[in-house]
Each structure stands twice: as structure tokens, then as C-alpha cells.
Short mmCIF file of C-alpha atoms in Angstrom, two decimals:
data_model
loop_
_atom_site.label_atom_id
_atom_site.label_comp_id
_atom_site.label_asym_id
_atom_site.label_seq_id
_atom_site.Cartn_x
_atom_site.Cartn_y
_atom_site.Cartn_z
CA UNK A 1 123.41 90.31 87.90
CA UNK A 2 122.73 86.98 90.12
CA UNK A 3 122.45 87.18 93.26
CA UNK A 4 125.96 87.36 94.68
CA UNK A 5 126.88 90.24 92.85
CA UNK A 6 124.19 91.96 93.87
CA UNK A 7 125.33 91.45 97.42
CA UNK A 8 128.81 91.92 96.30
CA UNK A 9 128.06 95.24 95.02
CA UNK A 10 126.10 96.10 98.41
CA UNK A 11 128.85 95.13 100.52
CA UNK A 12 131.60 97.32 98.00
CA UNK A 13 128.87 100.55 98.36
CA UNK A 14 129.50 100.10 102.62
CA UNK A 15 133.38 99.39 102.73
CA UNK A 16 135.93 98.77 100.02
CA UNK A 17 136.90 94.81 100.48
CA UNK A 18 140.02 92.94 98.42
CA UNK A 19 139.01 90.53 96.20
CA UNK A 20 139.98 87.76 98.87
CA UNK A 21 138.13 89.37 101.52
CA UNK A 22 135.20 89.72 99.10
CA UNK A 23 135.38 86.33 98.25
CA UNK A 24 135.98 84.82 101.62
CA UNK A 25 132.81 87.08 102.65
CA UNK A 26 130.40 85.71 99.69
CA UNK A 27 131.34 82.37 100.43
CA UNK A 28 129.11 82.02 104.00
CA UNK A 29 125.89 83.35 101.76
CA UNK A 30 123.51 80.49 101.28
CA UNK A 31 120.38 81.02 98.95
CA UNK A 32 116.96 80.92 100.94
CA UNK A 33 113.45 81.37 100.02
CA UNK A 34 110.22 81.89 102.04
CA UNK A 35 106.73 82.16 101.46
CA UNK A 36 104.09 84.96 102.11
CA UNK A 37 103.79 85.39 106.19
CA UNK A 38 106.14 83.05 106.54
CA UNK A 39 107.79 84.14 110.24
CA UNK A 40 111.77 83.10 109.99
CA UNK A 41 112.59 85.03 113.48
CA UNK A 42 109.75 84.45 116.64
CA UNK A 43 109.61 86.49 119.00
CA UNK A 44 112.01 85.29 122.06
CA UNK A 45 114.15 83.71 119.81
CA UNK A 46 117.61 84.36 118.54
CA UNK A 47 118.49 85.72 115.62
CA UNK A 48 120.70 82.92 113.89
CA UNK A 49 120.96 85.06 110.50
CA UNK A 50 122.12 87.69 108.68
CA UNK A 51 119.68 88.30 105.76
CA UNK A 52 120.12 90.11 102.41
CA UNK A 53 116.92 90.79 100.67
CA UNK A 54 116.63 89.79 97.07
CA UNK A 55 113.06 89.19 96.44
CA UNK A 56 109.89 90.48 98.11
CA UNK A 57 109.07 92.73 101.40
CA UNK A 58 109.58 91.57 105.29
CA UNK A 59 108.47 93.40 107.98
CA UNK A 60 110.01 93.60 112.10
CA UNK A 61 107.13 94.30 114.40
CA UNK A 62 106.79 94.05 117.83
CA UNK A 63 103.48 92.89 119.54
CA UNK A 64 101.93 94.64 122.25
CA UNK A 65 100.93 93.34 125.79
CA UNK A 66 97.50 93.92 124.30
CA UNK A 67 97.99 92.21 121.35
CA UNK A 68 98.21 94.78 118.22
CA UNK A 69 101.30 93.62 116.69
CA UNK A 70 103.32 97.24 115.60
CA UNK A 71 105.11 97.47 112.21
CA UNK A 72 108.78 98.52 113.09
CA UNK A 73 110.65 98.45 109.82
CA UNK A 74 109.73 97.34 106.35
CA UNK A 75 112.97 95.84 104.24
CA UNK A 76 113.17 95.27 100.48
CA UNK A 77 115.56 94.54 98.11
CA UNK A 78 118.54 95.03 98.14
CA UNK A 79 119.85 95.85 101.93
CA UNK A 80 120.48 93.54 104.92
CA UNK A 81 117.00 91.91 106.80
CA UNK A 82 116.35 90.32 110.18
CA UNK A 83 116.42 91.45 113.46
CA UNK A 84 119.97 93.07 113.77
CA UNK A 85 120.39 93.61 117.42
CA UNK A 86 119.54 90.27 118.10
CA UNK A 87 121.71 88.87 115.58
CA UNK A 88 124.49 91.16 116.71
CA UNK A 89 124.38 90.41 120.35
CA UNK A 90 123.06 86.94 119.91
CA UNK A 91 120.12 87.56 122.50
CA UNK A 92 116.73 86.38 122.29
CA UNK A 93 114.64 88.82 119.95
CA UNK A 94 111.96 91.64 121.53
CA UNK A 95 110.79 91.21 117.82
CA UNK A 96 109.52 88.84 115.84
CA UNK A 97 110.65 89.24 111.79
CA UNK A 98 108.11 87.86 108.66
CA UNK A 99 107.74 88.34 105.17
CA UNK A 100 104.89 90.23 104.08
CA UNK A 101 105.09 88.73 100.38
CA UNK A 102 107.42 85.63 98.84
CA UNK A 103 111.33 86.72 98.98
CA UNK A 104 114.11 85.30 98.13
CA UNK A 105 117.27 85.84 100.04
CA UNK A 106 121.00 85.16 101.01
CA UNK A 107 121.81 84.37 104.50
CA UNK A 108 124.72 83.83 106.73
CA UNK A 109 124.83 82.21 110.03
CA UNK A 110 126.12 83.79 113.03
CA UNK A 111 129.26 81.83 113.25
CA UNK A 112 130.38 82.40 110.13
CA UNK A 113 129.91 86.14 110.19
CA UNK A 114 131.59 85.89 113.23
CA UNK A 115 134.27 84.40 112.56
CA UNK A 116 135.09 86.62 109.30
CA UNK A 117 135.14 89.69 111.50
CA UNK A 118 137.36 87.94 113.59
CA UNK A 119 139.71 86.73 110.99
CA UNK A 120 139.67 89.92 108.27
CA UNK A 121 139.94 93.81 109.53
CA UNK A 122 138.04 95.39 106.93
CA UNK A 123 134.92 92.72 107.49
CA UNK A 124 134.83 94.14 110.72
CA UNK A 125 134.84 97.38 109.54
CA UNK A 126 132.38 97.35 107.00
CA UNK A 127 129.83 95.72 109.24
CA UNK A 128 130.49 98.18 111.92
CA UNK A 129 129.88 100.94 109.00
CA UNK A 130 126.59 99.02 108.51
CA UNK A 131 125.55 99.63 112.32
CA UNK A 132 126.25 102.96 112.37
CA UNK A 133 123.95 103.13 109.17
CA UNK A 134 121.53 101.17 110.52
CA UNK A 135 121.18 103.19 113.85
CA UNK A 136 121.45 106.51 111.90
CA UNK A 137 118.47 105.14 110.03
CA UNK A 138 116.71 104.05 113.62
CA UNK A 139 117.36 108.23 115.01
CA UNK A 140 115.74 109.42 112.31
CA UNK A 141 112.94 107.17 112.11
CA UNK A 142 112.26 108.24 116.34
CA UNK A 143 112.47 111.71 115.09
CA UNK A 144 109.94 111.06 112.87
CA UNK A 145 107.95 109.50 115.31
CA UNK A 146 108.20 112.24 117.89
CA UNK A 147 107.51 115.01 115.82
CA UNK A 148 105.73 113.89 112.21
CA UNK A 149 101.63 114.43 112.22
CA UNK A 150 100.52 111.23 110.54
CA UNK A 151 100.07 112.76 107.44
CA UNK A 152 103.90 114.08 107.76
CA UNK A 153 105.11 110.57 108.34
CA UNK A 154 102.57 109.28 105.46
CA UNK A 155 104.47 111.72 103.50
CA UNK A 156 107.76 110.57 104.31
CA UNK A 157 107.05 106.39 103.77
CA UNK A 158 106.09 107.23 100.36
CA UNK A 159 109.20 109.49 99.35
CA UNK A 160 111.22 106.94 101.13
CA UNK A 161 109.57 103.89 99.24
CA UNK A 162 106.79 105.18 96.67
CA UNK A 163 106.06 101.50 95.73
CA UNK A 164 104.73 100.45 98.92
CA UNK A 165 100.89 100.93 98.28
CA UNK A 166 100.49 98.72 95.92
CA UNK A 167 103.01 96.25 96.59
CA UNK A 168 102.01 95.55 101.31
CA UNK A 169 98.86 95.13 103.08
CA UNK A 170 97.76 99.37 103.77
CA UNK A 171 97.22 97.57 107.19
CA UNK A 172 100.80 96.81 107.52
CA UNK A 173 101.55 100.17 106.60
CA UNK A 174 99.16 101.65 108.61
CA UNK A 175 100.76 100.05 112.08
CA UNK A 176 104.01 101.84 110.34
CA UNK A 177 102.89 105.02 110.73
CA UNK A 178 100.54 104.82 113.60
CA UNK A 179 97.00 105.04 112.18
CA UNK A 180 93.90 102.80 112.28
CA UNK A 181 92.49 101.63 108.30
CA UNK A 182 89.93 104.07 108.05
CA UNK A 183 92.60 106.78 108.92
CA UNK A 184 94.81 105.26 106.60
CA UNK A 185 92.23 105.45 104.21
CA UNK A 186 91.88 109.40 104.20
CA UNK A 187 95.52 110.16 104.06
CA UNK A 188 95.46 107.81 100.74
CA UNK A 189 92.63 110.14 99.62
CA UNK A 190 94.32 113.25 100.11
CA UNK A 191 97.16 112.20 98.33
CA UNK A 192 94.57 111.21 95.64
CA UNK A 193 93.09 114.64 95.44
CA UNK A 194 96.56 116.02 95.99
CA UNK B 1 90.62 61.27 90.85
CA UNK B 2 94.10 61.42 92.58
CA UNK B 3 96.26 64.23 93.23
CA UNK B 4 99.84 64.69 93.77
CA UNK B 5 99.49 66.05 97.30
CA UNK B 6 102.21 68.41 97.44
CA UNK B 7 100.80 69.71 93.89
CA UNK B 8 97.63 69.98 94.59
CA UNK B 9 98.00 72.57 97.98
CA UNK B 10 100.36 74.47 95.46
CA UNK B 11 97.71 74.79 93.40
CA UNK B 12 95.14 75.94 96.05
CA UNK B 13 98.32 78.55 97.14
CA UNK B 14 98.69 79.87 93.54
CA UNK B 15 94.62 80.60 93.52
CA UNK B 16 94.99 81.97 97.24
CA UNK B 17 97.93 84.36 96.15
CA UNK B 18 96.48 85.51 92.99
CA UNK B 19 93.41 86.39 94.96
CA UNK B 20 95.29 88.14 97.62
CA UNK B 21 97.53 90.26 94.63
CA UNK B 22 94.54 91.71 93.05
CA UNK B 23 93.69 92.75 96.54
CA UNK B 24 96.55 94.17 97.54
CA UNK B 25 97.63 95.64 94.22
CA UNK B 26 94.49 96.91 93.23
CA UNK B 27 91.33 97.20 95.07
CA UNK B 28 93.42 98.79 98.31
CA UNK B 29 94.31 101.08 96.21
CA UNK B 30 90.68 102.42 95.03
CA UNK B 31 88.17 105.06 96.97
CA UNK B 32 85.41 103.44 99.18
CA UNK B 33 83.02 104.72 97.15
CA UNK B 34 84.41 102.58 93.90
CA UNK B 35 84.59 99.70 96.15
CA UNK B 36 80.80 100.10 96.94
CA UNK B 37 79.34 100.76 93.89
CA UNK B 38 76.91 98.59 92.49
CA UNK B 39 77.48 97.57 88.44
CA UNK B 40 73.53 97.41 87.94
CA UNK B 41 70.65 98.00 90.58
CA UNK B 42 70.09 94.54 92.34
CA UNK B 43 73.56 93.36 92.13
CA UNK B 44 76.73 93.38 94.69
CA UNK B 45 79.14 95.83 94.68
CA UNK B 46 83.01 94.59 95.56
CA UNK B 47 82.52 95.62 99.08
CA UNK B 48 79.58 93.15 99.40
CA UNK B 49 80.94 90.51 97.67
CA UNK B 50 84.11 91.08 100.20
CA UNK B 51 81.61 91.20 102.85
CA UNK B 52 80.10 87.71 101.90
CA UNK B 53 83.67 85.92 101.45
CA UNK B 54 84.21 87.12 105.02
CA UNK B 55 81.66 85.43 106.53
CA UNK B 56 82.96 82.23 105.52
CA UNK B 57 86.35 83.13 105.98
CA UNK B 58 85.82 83.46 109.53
CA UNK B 59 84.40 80.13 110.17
CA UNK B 60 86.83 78.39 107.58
CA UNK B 61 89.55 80.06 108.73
CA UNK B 62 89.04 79.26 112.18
CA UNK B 63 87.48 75.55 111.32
CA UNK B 64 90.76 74.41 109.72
CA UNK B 65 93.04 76.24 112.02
CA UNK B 66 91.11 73.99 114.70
CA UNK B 67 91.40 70.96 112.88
CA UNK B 68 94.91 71.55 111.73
CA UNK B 69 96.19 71.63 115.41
CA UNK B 70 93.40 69.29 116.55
CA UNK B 71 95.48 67.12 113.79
CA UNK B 72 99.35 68.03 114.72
CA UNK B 73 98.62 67.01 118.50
CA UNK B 74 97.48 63.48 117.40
CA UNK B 75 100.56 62.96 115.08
CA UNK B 76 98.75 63.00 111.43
CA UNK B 77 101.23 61.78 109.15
CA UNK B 78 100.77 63.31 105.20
CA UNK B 79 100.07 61.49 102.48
CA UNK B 80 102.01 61.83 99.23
CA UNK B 81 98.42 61.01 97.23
CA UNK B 82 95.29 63.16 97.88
CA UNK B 83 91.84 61.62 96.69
CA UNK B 84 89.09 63.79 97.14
CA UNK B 85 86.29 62.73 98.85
CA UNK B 86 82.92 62.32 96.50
CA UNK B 87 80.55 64.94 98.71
CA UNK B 88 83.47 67.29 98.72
CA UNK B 89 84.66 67.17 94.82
CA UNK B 90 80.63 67.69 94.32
CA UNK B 91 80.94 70.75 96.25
CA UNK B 92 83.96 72.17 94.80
CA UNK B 93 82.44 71.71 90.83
CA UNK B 94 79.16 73.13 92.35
CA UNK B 95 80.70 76.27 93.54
CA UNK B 96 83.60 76.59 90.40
CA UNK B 97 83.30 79.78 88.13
CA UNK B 98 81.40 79.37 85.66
CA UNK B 99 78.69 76.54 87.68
CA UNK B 100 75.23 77.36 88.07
CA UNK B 101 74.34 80.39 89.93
CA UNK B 102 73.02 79.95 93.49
CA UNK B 103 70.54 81.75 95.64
CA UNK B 104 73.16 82.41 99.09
CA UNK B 105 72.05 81.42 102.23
CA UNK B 106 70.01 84.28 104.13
CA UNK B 107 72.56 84.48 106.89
CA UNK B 108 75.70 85.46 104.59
CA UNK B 109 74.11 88.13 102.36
CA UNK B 110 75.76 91.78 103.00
CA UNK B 111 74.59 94.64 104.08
CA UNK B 112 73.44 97.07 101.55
CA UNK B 113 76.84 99.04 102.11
CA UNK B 114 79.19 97.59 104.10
CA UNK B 115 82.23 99.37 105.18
CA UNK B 116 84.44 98.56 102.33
CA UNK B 117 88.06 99.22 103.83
CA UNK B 118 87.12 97.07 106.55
CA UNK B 119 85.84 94.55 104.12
CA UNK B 120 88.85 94.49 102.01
CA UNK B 121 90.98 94.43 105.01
CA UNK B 122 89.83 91.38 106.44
CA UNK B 123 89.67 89.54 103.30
CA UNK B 124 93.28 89.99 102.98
CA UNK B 125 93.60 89.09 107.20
CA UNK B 126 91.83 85.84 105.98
CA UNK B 127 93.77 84.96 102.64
CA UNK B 128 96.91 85.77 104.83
CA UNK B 129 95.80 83.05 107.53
CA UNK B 130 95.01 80.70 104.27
CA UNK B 131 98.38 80.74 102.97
CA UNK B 132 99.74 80.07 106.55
CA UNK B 133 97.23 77.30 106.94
CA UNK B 134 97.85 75.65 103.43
CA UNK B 135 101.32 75.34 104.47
CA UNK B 136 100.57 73.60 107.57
CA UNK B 137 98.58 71.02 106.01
CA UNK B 138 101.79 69.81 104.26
CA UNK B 139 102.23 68.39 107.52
CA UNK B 140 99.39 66.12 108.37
CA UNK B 141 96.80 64.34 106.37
CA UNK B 142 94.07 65.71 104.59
CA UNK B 143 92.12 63.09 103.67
CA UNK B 144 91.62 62.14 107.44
CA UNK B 145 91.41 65.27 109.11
CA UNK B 146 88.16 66.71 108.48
CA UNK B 147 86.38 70.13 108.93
CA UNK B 148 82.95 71.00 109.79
CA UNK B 149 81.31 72.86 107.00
CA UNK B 150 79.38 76.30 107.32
CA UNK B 151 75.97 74.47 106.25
CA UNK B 152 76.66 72.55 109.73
CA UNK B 153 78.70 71.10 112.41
CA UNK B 154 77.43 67.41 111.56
CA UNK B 155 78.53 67.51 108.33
CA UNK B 156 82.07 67.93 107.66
CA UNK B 157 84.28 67.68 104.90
CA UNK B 158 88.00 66.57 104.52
CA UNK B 159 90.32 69.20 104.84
CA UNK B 160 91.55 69.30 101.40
CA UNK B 161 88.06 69.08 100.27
CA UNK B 162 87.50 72.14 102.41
CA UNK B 163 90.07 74.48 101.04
CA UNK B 164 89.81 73.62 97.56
CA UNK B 165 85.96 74.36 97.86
CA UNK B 166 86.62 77.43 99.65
CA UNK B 167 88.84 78.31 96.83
CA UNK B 168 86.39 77.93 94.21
CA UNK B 169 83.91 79.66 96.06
CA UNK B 170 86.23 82.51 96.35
CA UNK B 171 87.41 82.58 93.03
CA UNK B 172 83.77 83.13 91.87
CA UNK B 173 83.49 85.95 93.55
CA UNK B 174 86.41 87.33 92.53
CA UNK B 175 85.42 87.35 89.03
CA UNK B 176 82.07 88.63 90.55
CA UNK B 177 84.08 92.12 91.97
CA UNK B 178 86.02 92.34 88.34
CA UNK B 179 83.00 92.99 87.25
CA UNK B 180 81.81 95.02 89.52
CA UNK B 181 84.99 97.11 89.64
CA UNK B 182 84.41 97.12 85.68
CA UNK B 183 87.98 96.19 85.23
#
């Protein structure tokens, strides 16, 4: 599959499109690739893009007035990228969105996404069905946060993505879940034992 | 010699990002103790050889980020053609696998057992920062801009000098920890 069917098949699994709306949609997709750590979206600045992930792992994180910068989210191939709220209201980001190894991706700019929801129905609709995934994804994550032990939400990255640990930085993963490296560390060995 | 410029920092990103795999693919994902064990009584184990390739990544790291901006804020313009310079080319063949072995100085020997997840982490934290850095210096010129060396602040080497010798020095070790690791 190249790259555009892949997407195409992403987009069919969220909404059913007609072939013209499909191919009106595809056509705003341009290929992009970026380095390791490369940051595409700095904090306090708008999200021009919509990103779908075909290569490699990005991370959101936000950075503290102290400094730690916090994993948010981790995205991998294949599912949207970039920081969605600011692309969605075109604000300034609270976030600032990297990739934690090289990816490849598509990407659309605002305006163009824009104007397809304006222009076809079910564009609109399958991108609102993609925010209401999206934040369904974001509840359960807080729930997660608000009542997982570490171990719990250790647990629950790995079921969720069991290729992580050999694949990001464990610090990376340990801002995900709220531990320091040495903590992170002894949850890896109990899974070891385990 | 002459080097294409742009090929020659892909070359030193290729080294960085093979280093920075094994890390992350492999010795992340062993125990402490494997990390710290020593192959035969007298030699390093991973963690110290991590521990060793930190110290200088914390003054090269921070040398060329200095120099880098130091660089950007006069206007360095890059040159398509790189040409070592003679002391740094010396340095780079003195420190390649397979080169003479070499007593290190006093002041970047490890501990006897440094804290290996700490170790590993901040080798990747530097390796990171390298990438980041080697993709900056597409941007100015590295036969100009110059970086002080660890040896000392007088003598300083030109930037591409200084991460292709800081390359090979890292990608001694790295063979050094393979061993170690037994892998």
C-alpha cells in the first residue's frame, strides 16, 4: 500500500466518503519527512497542519514552569499527529509537538482542510467523528491518570502499544506515565520477573 | 581531503543514529546489573564506558551548541566543500576503532559502578542534542567556526573536526560496550 491508501483506508475506517469526496480529500495530503527531535509545532505557535503518521514515533508534551517537559501523547503509525486543538481552533499551541525518531508523514494545511469541510458534508462529518474519538481517547487517558498506580498505567502503555520499549527513549515514556528513570527502571523489572 | 559538506554531516548523523538505536533498542532494555558488569577484572563495564562518553558529551555538547549560536548571530554562511583541518583529521584517525589504544585522561575515568540507568540515559540526552546540533551546522560554516576541545580552551578545533572526532571517539566505545554486553 503507498502512502495514500493507507490514509485512504484510515479516513474510510472513521466515515464512509464517495469516491469524489475521497479523492477531493487525498488531494490536500503533501508527503513530509522529519528527522529525530526534529520539533515541527513550538510551543506558542499555531498549529498550521494536520498530520498522518506513516513512519516513526512523535510525541506532544507540555513543559512545566519549572522546566521538566511532560510527555502528553505518543502517536505512531497510522492515525492523525500534531497538536489537534490548536489546529482545530487555529490558536497558538500550550504544546509543543516533536518526533522522537525519523517519520515520514502526510500533511494538510489548515486552509485546505478547511475549506473541504466547508465545501463536502461528510468531510465534516468524518472529522467531527475523529474529535469525538480523539477526546474519548483524552477521558480515558485522565481516568487513567486519576486513578492508575504507576505500575497500573505502566500496565496499560504496554497493552496499548507493546512495542514502545524498545522502539522511544524509557525517559520519554517515563514522563508518560509519571515516574522518574530509576522508577521506571523497577516497573521494567517486574515485568521482567513477571 | 575534501568532503561534500552536506555528505559528510550525513555521515556523522548515520554514526550518531546507529549509536543512539543500539541504545535505545537494546541496552535500555537490559537490568542494571548487565549494564555494570565487567567482561574481565580490570576492564569497563557498559555503564562505565557510558559514564566516560558522558563526560565529554557534556562539554561537546555544550561547546558546539555555544559555537553554533555564537556562529548563527554573526551570519556564518555554509560551505558546499568541507576540508578538514590537519590537527583535527589527526585526531579523528587517532581516536577511530581499531587505532592504538590510549591511556584516558585521569579526570574522565568512571567510577567503579556508576549508576547505569542514569548513564544510559544521558548518553541518549546527549546523542539526542547531537543530532539536533548536526542539523544546525547545515547552516553555518564549519571550517570557520571552531570549538574549544576538552584537552583545553586554547586549543580548539573546527567544528566539523569536532564532531567527526567525537564520533570516532564514540564509536570506539561502542564497540568497547558490545563487548562488554557480550553481544
Amino acid at each position: 500500500m503507498n502512502a495514500y491508501n493507507h490514509l485512504s483506508a484510515f479516513l474510510q475506517g472513521i466515515y464512509p466518503l464517495s469516491d469524489a469526496e475521497m479523492a477531493a480529500m487525498l488531494a490536500v495530503w503533501q508527503p513530509f519527512s522529519a528527522r529525530r527531535k526534529e520539533i515541527l509545532t513550538p510551543e506558542g505557535q499555531t498549529e498550521r497542519y494536520a498530520y498522518f503518521v506513516l513512519e516513526g514515533v512523535q510525541r506532544a508534551c507540555f513543559t512545566h514552569p519549572d522546566g521538566r517537559d511532560i510527555t502528553l501523547v505518543f502517536t505512531y503509525p497510522y492515525s492523525f499527529s500534531g497538536i489537534a486543538d490548536s489546529f482545530l481552533l487555529q490558536k497558538p499551541s500550550k504544546f509543543t509537538f516533536e518526533t522522537l525518531t525519523p517519520s515520514q508523514f502526510l500533511r494538510a494545511p489548515y486552509a485546505a482542510i478547511k475549506s473541504m469541510m466547508d465545501e463536502h458534508r461528510n468531510i465534516e462529518r468524518l472529522l467531527f467523528r475523529a474529535t469525538a474519538v480523539a477526546l474519548e481517547g483524552v477521558l480515558y487517558r485522565q481516568a487513567e491518570l486519576q486513578s492508575f498506580s504507576s505500575e497500573e498505567k505502566f500496565r496499560a502503555l504496554l497493552a496499548r502499544s507493546p512495542h514502545v520499549l524498545t522502539l522511544i527513549p524509557h525517559k520519554y515514556l517515563a514522563s508518560y506515565i509519571g515516574v522518574d528513570a530509576t522508577n521506571f527502571s523497577k516497573l521494567l523489572n517486574s515485568i521482567r520477573i513477571a | 581531503m575534501q568532503y561534500n559538506t552536506h555528505v559528510f554531516l550525513n555521515e556523522l548523523r548515520e554514526q550518531a543514529e546507529t549509536h543512539l538505536q543500539m541504545a535505545i533498542r537494546d541496552w535500555q532494555n537490559l537490568t542494571p546489573e548487565q549494564l555494570g558488569q565487567t567482561p574481565t577484572p580490570g576492564k569497563w563495564s557498559a555503564a562505565q564506558c557510558l559514564e566516560h562518553l558522558n563526560f565529554y558529551g557534556r562539554h561537546y555538547m555544550t561547546a558546539c551548541e555555544t559555537a553554533i549560536n555564537r556562529a548563527k548571530q554573526k551570519g556564518s554562511i555554509p560551505s558546499p566543500v568541507y576540508q578538514p583541518g590537519w590537527l583535527g583529521a589527526k585526531f579523528t584517525r587517532m581516536m577511530q576503532p581499531g587505532a592504538k589504544a590510549m591511556e584516558s585522561p585521569a579526570n574522565a575515568r568512571p567510577a567503579a559502578q556508576p549508576d547505569a540507568i542514569q548513564m544510559l540515559q544521558e548518553f541518549i540526552e546527549h546523542n539526542e542534542k547531537l543530532l539536533q546540533l548536526l542539523s544546525q551546522a547545515e547552516t553555518i560554516n564549519l571550517e570557520k567556526v571552531k570549538a574549544p576541545t576538552s584537552l583545553s580552551a586554547l586549543l580548539r578545533l573546527q567544528l566539523g573536526d569536532t564532531f567527526a572526532f567525537y564520533l570516532a571517539h564514540q564509536a570506539r566505545h561502542v564497540l568497547q560496550i558490545q563487548r562488554a554486553l557480550g553481544a
